[in-house]
PDB file of C-alpha atoms in Angstrom:
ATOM      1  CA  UNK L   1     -41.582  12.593 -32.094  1.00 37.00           C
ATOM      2  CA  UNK L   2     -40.464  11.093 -28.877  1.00 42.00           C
ATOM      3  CA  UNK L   3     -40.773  13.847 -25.770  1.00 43.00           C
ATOM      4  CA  UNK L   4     -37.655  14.300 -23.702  1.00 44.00           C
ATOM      5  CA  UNK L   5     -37.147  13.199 -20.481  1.00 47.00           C
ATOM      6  CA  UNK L   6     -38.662  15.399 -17.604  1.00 50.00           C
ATOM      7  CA  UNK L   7     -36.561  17.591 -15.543  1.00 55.00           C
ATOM      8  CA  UNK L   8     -37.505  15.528 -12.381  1.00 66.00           C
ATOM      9  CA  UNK L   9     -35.060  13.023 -14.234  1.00 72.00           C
ATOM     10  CA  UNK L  10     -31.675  12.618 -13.742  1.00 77.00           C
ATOM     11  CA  UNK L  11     -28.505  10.356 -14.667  1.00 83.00           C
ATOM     12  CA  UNK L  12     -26.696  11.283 -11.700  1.00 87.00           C
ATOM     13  CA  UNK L  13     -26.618   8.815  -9.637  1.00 89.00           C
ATOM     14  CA  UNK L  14     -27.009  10.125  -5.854  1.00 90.00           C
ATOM     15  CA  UNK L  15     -25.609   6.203  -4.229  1.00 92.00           C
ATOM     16  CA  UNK L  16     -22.040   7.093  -6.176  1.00 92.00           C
ATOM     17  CA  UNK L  17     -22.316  10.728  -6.069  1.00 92.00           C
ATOM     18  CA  UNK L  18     -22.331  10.377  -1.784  1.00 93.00           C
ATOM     19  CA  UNK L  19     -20.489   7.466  -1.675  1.00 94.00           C
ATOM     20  CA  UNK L  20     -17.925   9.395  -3.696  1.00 93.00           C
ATOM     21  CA  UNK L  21     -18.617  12.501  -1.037  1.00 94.00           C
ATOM     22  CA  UNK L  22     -18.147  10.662   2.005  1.00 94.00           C
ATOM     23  CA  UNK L  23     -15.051   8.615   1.040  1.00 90.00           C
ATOM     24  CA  UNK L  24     -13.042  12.206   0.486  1.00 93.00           C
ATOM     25  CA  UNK L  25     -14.597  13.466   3.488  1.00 93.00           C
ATOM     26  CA  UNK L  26     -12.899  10.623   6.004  1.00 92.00           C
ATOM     27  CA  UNK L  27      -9.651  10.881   3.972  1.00 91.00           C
ATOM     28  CA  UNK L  28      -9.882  14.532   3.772  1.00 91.00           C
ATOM     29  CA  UNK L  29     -10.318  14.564   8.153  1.00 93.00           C
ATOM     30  CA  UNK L  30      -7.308  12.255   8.244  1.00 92.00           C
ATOM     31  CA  UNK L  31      -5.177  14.297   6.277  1.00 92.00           C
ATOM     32  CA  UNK L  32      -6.080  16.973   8.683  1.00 93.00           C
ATOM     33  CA  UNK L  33      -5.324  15.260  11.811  1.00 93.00           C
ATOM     34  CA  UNK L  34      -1.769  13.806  10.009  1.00 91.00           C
ATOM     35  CA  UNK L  35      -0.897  17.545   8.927  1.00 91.00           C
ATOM     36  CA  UNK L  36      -1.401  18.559  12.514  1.00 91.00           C
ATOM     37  CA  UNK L  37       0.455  15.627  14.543  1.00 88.00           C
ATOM     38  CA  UNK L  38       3.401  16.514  11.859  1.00 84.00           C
ATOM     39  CA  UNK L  39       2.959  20.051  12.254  1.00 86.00           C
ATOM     40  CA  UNK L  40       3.168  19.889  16.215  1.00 85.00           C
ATOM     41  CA  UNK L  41       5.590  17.289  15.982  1.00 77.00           C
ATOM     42  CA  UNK L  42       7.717  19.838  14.089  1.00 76.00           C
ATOM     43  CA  UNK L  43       7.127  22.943  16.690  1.00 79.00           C
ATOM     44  CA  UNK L  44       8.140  20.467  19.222  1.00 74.00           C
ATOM     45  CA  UNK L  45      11.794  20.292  18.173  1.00 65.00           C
ATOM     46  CA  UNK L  46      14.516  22.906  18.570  1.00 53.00           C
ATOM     47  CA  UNK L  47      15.347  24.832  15.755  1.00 47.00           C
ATOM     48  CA  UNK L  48      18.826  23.349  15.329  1.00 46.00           C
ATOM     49  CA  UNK L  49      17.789  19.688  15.151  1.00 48.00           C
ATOM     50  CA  UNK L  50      15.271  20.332  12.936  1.00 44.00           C
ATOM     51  CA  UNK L  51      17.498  22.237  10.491  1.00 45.00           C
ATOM     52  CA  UNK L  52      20.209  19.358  11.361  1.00 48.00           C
ATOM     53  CA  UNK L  53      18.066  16.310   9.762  1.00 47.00           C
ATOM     54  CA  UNK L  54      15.106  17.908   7.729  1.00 46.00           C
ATOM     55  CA  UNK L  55      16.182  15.020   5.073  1.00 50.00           C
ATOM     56  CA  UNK L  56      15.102  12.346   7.666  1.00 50.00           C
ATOM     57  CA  UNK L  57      12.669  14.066   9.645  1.00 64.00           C
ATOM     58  CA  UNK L  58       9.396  12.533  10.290  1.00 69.00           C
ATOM     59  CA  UNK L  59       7.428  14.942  11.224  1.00 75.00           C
ATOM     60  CA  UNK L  60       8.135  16.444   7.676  1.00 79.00           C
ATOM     61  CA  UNK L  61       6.950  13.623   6.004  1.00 82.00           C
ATOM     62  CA  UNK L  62       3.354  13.447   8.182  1.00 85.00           C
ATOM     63  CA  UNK L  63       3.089  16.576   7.380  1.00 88.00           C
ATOM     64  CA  UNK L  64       3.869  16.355   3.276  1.00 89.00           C
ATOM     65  CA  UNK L  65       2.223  12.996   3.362  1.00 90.00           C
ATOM     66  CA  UNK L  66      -0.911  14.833   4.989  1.00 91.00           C
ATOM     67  CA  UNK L  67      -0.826  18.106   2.535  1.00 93.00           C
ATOM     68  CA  UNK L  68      -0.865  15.866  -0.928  1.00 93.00           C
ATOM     69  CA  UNK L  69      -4.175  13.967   0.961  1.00 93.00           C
ATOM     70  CA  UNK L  70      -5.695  16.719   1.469  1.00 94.00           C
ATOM     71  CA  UNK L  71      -5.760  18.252  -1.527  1.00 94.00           C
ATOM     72  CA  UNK L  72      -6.649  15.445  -3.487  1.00 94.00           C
ATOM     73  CA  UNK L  73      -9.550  14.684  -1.279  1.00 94.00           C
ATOM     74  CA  UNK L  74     -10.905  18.230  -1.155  1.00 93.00           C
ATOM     75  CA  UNK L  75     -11.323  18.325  -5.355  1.00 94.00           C
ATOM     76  CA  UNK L  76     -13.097  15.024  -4.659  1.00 93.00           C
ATOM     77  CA  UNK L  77     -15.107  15.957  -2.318  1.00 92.00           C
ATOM     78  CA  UNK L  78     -16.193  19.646  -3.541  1.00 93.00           C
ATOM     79  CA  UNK L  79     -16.068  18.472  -6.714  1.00 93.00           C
ATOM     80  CA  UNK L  80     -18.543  15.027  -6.283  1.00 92.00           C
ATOM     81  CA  UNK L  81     -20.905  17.663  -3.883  1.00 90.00           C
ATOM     82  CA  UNK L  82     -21.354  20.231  -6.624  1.00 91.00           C
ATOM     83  CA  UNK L  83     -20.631  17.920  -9.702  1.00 90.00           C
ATOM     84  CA  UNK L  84     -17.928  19.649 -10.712  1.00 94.00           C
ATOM     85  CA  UNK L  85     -16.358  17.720 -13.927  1.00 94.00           C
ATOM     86  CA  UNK L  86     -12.913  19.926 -13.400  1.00 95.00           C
ATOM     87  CA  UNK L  87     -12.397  19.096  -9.718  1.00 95.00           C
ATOM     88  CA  UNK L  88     -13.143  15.437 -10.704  1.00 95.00           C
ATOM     89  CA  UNK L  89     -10.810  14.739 -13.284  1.00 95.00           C
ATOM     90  CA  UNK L  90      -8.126  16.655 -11.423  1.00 95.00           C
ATOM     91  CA  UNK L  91      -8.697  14.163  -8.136  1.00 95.00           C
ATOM     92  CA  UNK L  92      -8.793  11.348 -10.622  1.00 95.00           C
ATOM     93  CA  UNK L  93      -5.702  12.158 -12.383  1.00 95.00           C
ATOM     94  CA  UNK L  94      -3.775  13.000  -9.415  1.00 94.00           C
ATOM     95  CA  UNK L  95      -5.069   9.551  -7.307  1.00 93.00           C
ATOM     96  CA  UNK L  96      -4.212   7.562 -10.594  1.00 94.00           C
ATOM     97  CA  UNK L  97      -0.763   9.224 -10.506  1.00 94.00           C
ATOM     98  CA  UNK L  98       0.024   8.389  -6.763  1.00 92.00           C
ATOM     99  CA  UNK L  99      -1.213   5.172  -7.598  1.00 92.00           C
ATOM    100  CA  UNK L 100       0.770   4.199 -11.036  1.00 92.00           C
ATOM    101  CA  UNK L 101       4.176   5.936  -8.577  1.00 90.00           C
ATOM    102  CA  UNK L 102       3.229   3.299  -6.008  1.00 87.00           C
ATOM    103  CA  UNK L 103       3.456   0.367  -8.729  1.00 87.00           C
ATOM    104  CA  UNK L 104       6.088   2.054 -10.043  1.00 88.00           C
ATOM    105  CA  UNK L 105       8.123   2.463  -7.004  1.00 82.00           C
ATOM    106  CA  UNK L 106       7.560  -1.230  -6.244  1.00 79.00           C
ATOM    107  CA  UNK L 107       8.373  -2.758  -9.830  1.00 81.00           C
ATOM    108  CA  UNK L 108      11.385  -0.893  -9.482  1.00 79.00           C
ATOM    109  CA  UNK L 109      12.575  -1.693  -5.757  1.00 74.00           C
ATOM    110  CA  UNK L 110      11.771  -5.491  -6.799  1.00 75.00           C
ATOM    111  CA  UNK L 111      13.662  -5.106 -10.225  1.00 73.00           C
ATOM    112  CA  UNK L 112      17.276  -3.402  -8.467  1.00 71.00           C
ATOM    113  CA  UNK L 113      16.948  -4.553  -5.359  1.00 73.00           C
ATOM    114  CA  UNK L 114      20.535  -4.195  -5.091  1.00 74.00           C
ATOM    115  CA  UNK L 115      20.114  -0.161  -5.690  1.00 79.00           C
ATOM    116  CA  UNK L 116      17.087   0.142  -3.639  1.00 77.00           C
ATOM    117  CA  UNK L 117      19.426  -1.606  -0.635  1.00 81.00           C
ATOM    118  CA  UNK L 118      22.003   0.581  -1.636  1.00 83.00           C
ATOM    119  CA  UNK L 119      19.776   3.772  -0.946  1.00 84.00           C
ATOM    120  CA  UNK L 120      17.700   2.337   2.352  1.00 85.00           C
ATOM    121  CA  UNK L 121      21.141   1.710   3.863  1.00 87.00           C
ATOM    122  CA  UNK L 122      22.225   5.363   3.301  1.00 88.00           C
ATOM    123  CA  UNK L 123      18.767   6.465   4.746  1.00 87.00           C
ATOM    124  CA  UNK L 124      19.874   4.723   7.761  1.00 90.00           C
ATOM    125  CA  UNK L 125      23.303   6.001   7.937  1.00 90.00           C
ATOM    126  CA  UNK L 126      22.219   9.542   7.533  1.00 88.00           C
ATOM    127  CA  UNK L 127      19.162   8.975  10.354  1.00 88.00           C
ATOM    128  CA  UNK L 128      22.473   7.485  12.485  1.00 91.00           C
ATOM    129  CA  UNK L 129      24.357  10.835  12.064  1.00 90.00           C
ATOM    130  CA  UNK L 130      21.269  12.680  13.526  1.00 87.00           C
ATOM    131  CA  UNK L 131      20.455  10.259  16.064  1.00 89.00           C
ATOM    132  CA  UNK L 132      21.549  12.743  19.040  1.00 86.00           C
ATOM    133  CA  UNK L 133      19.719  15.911  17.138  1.00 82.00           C
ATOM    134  CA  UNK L 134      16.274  14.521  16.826  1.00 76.00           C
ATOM    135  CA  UNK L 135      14.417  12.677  19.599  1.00 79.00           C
ATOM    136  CA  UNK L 136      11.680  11.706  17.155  1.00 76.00           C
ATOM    137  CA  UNK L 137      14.037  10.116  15.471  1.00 81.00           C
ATOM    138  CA  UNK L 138      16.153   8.797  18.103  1.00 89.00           C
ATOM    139  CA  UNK L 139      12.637   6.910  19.035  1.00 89.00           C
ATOM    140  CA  UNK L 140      12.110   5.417  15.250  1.00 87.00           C
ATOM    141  CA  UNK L 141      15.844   3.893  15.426  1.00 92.00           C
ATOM    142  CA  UNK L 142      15.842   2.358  18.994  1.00 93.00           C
ATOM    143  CA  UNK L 143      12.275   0.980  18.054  1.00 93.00           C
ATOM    144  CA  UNK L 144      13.246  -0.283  14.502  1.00 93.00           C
ATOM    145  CA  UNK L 145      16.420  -1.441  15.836  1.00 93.00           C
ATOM    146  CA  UNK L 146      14.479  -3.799  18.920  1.00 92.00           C
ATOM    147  CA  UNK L 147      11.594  -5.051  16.426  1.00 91.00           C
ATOM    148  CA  UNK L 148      14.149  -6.470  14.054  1.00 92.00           C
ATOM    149  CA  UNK L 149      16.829  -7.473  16.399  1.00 92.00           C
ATOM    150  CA  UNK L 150      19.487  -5.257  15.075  1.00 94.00           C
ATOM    151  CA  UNK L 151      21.715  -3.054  15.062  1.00 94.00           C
ATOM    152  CA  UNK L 152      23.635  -0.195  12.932  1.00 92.00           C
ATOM    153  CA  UNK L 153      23.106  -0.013   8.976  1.00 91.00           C
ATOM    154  CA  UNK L 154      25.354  -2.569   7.527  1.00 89.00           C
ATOM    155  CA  UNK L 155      26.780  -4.137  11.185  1.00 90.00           C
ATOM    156  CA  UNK L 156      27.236  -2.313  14.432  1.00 92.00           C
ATOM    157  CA  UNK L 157      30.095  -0.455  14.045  1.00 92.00           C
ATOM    158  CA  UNK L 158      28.470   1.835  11.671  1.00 93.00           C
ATOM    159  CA  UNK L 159      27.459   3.681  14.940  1.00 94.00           C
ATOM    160  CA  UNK L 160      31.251   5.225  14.605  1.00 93.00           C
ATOM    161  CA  UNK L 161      29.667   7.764  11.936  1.00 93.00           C
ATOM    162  CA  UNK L 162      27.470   9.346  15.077  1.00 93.00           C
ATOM    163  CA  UNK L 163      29.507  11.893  16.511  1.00 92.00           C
ATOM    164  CA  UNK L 164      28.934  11.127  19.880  1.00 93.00           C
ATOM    165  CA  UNK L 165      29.536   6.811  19.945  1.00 93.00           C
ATOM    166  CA  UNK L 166      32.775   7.615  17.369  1.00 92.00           C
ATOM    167  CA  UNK L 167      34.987   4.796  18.026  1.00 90.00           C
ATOM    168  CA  UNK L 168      38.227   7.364  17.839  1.00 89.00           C
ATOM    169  CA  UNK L 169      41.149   8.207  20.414  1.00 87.00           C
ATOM    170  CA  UNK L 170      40.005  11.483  20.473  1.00 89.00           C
ATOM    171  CA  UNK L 171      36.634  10.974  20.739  1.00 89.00           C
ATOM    172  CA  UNK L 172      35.997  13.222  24.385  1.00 89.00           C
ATOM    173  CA  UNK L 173      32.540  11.869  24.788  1.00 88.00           C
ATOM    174  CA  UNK L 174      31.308   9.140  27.318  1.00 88.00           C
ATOM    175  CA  UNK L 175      29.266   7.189  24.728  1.00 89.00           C
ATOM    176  CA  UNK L 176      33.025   6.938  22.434  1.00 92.00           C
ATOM    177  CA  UNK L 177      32.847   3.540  21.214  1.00 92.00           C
ATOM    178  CA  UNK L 178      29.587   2.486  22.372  1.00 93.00           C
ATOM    179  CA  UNK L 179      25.867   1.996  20.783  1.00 94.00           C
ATOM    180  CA  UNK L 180      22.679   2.472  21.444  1.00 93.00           C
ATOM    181  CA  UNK L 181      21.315   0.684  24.187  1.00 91.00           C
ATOM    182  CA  UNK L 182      18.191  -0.578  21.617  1.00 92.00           C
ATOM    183  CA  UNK L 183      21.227  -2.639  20.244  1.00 93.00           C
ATOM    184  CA  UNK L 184      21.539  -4.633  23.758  1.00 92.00           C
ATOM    185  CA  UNK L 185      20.330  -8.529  23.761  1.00 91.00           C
ATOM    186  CA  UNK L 186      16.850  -8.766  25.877  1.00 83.00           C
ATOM    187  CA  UNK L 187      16.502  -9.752  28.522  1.00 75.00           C
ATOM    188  CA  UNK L 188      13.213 -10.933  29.710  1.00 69.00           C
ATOM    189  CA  UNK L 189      14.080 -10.868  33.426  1.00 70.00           C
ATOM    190  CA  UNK L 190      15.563  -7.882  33.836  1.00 68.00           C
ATOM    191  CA  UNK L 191      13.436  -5.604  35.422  1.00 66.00           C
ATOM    192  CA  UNK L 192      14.458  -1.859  34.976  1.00 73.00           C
ATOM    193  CA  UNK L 193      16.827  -1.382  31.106  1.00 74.00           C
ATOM    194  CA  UNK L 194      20.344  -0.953  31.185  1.00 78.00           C
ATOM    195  CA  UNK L 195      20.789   1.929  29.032  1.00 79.00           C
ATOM    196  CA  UNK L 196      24.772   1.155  29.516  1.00 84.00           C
ATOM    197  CA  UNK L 197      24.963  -2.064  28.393  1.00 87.00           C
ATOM    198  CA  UNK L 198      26.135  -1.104  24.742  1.00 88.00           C
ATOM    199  CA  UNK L 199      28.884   1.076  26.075  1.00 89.00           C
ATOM    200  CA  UNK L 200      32.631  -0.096  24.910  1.00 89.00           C
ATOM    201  CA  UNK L 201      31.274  -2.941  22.114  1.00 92.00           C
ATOM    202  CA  UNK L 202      32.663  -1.101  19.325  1.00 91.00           C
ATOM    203  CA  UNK L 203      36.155  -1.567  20.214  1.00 89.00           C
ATOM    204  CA  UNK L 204      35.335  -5.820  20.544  1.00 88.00           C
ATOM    205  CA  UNK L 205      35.221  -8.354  18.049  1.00 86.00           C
ATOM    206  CA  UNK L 206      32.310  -9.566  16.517  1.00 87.00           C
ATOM    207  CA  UNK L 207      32.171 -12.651  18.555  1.00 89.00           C
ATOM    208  CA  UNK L 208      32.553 -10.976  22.115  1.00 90.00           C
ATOM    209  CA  UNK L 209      30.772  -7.962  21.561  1.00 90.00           C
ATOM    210  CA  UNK L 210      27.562 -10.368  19.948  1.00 90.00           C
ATOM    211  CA  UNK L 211      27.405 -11.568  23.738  1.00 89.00           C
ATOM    212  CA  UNK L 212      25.761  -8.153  24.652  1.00 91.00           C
ATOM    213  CA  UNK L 213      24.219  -7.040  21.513  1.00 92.00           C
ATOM    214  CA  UNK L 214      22.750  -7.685  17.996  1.00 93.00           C
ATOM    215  CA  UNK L 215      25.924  -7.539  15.738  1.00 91.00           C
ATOM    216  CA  UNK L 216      23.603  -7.898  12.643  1.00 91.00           C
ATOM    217  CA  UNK L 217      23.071  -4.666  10.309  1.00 92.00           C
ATOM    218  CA  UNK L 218      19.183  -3.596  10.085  1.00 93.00           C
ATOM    219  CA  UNK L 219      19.369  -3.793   6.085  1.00 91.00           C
ATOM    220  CA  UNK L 220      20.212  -7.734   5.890  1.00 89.00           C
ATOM    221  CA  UNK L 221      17.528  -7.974   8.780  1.00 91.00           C
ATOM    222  CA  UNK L 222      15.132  -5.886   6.952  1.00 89.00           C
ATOM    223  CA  UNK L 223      15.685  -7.477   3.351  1.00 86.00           C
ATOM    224  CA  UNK L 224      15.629 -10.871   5.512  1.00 88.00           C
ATOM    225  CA  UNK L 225      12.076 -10.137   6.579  1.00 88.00           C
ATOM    226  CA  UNK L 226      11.017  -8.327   3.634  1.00 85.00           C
ATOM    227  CA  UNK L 227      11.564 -11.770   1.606  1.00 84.00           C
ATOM    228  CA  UNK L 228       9.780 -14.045   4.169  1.00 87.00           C
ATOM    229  CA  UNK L 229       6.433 -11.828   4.593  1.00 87.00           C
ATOM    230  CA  UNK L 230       6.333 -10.805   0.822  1.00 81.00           C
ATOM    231  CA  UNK L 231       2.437 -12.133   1.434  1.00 85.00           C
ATOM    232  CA  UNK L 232       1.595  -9.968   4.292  1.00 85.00           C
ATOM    233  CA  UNK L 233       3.280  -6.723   2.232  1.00 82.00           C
ATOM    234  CA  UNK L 234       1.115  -8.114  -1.142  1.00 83.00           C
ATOM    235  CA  UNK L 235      -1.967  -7.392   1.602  1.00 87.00           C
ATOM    236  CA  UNK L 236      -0.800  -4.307   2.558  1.00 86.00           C
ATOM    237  CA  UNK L 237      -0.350  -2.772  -1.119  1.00 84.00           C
ATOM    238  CA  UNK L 238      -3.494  -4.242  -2.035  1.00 86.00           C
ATOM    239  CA  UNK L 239      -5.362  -2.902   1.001  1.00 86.00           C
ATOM    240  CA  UNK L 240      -3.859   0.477   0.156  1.00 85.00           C
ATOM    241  CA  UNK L 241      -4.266   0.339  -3.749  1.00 89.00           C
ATOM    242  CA  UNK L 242      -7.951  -0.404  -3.479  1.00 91.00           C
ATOM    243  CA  UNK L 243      -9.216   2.865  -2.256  1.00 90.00           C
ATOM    244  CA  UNK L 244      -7.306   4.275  -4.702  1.00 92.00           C
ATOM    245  CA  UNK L 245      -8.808   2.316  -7.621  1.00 93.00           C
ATOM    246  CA  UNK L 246     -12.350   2.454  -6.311  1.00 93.00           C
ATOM    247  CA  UNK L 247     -12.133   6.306  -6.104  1.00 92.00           C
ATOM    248  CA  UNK L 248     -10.976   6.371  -9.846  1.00 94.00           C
ATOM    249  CA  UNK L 249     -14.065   4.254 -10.924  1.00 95.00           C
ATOM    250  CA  UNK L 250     -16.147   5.824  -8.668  1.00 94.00           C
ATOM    251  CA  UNK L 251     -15.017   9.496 -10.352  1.00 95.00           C
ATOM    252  CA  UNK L 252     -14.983   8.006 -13.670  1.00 95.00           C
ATOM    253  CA  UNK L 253     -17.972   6.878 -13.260  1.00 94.00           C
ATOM    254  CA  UNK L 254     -19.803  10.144 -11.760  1.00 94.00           C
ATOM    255  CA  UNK L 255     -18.522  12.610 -14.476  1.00 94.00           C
ATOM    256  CA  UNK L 256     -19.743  10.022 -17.182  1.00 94.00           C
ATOM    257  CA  UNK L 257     -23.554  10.619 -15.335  1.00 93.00           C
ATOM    258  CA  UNK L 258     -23.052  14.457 -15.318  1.00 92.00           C
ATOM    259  CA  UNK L 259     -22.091  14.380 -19.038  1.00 91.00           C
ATOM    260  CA  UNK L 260     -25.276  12.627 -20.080  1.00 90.00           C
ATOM    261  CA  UNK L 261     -27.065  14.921 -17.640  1.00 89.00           C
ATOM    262  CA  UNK L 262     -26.070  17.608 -18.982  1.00 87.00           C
ATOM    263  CA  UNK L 263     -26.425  16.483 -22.815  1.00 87.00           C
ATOM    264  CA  UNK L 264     -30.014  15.956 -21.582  1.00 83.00           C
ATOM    265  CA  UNK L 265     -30.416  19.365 -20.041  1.00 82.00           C
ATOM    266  CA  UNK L 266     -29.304  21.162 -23.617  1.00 83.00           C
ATOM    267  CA  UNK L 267     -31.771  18.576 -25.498  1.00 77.00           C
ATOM    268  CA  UNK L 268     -34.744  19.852 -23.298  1.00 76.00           C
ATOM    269  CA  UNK L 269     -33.705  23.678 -23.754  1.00 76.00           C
ATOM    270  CA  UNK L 270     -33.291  23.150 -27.755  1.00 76.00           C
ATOM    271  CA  UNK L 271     -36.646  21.651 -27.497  1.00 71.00           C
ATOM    272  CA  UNK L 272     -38.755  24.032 -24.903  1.00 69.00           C
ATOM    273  CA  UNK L 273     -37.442  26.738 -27.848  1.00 61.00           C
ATOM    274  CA  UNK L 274     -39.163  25.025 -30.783  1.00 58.00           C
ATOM    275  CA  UNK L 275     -42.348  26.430 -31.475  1.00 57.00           C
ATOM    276  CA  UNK L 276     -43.594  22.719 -32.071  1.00 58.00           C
ATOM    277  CA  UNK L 277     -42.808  20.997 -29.364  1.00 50.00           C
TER     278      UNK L 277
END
């Protein structure tokens, strides 16, 4: 009869068992430090605009974004350090769920494009509404808006939704008929910004007021650039999609070893027992 293996023997492999352990670990301390730049962020703001635009609000998002990483990562983590077979499957079902949403969400933005522009351009049109209430924001609008050249959702006059640039008679505020001065044209010798320079443009035409600023709407602009870096977005899903996928095989792979382990801890206990052995 063959003898069993020794107990100094083990199918657990410790390369993918630490491997596994230390990839959770520097996820797990980001998550941390994105739940608490959302989190103060958050305690930051005034109660009012954060109640005004919780929809749109970034630091929400860090801070949901951060939560879901953290969780995952900690049943890796404890779960690879104590070879826990529960806490493994549940981080490997819930990273191949975030991942199959991912190729999900992408399949479907490329296969209705026309309903996925339909909903970025009311994102934008709600964040406009709140631009005044939120200086976080205010920040991710003027900076989108001067990276793409832009301005406004579908064109520039979409800024008369914003209470405050409303392009009406009875409009009492300074800023009536005006936009953001992240609209403006650069200029590359101008020294200190003209936060002014948008003021009044709503009430032009297209052609005079596209003498002072971008009269282009951020979701052609966006869907203009989406199409001609489609390679440099490819990169980014792939560079985010393979942690993902080596963390599945890398679980899959490390509960597999603690079956057989522990298959081969019962088979030496059966055996110690018999009287023959």
């Amino acid at each position: 009869m063959a003898r069993p293996q020794g107990d100094e023997f083990s199918f657990v492999s410790p390369a993918v068992k630490y491997v596994l352990f230390f990839f959770n670990t520097l996820f797990w301390m980001i998550s941390m430090a994105t739940v608490a730049v959302g989190v103060y962020a958050r305690l930051l703001k005034h109660a009012e605009a954060a109640l005004a635009c919780l929809a749109v609000d970034p630091a929400v998002l860090l801070i949901a974004v951060g939560v879901l990483i953290f969780l995952i990562t900690f049943c890796g983590c404890v779960g690879s350090l104590r070879e826990n077979i529960c806490l493994l499957q549940a981080f490997s079902v819930c990273l191949t769920i975030v991942f199959l949403l991912q190729l999900a969400a992408g399949v479907l933005g490329f296969v209705f494009s026309d309903k996925a522009r339909g909903k970025v351009s009311d994102i934008i049109n709600a964040a406009i509404v709140h631009y005044r209430d939120d200086p976080d924001l205010q920040n991710l609008i003027d900076f989108g808006q001067k990276e793409f050249s832009c301005c406004g959702g579908a064109s520039y006059k979409d800024w008369s939704q914003n209470m405050y640039f409303n392009c009406t008679p009875t409009n009492p505020s300074q800023e009536s008929c005006s936009v953001p001065f992240s609209c403006c044209l650069r200029d590359t010798h101008q020294a200190v910004v003209n936060t002014q320079c948008g003021w009044g443009v709503q009430a032009r035409g297209y052609l005079e007021a596209g003498a002072v600023i971008y009269t282009t709407g951020c979701v052609d602009t966006l869907g203009s650039w989406i199409h001609s870096n489609l390679l440099l977005l490819g990169g980014i899903a792939l560079g985010l999609a393979l942690p993902q996928l080596v963390g599945i095989v890398l679980a899959q792979i490390l509960i597999h070893q603690i079956k057989d382990q522990i298959k081969l801890q019962l088979y030496n206990h059966q055996h110690r027992a018999d009287p023959w052995y």
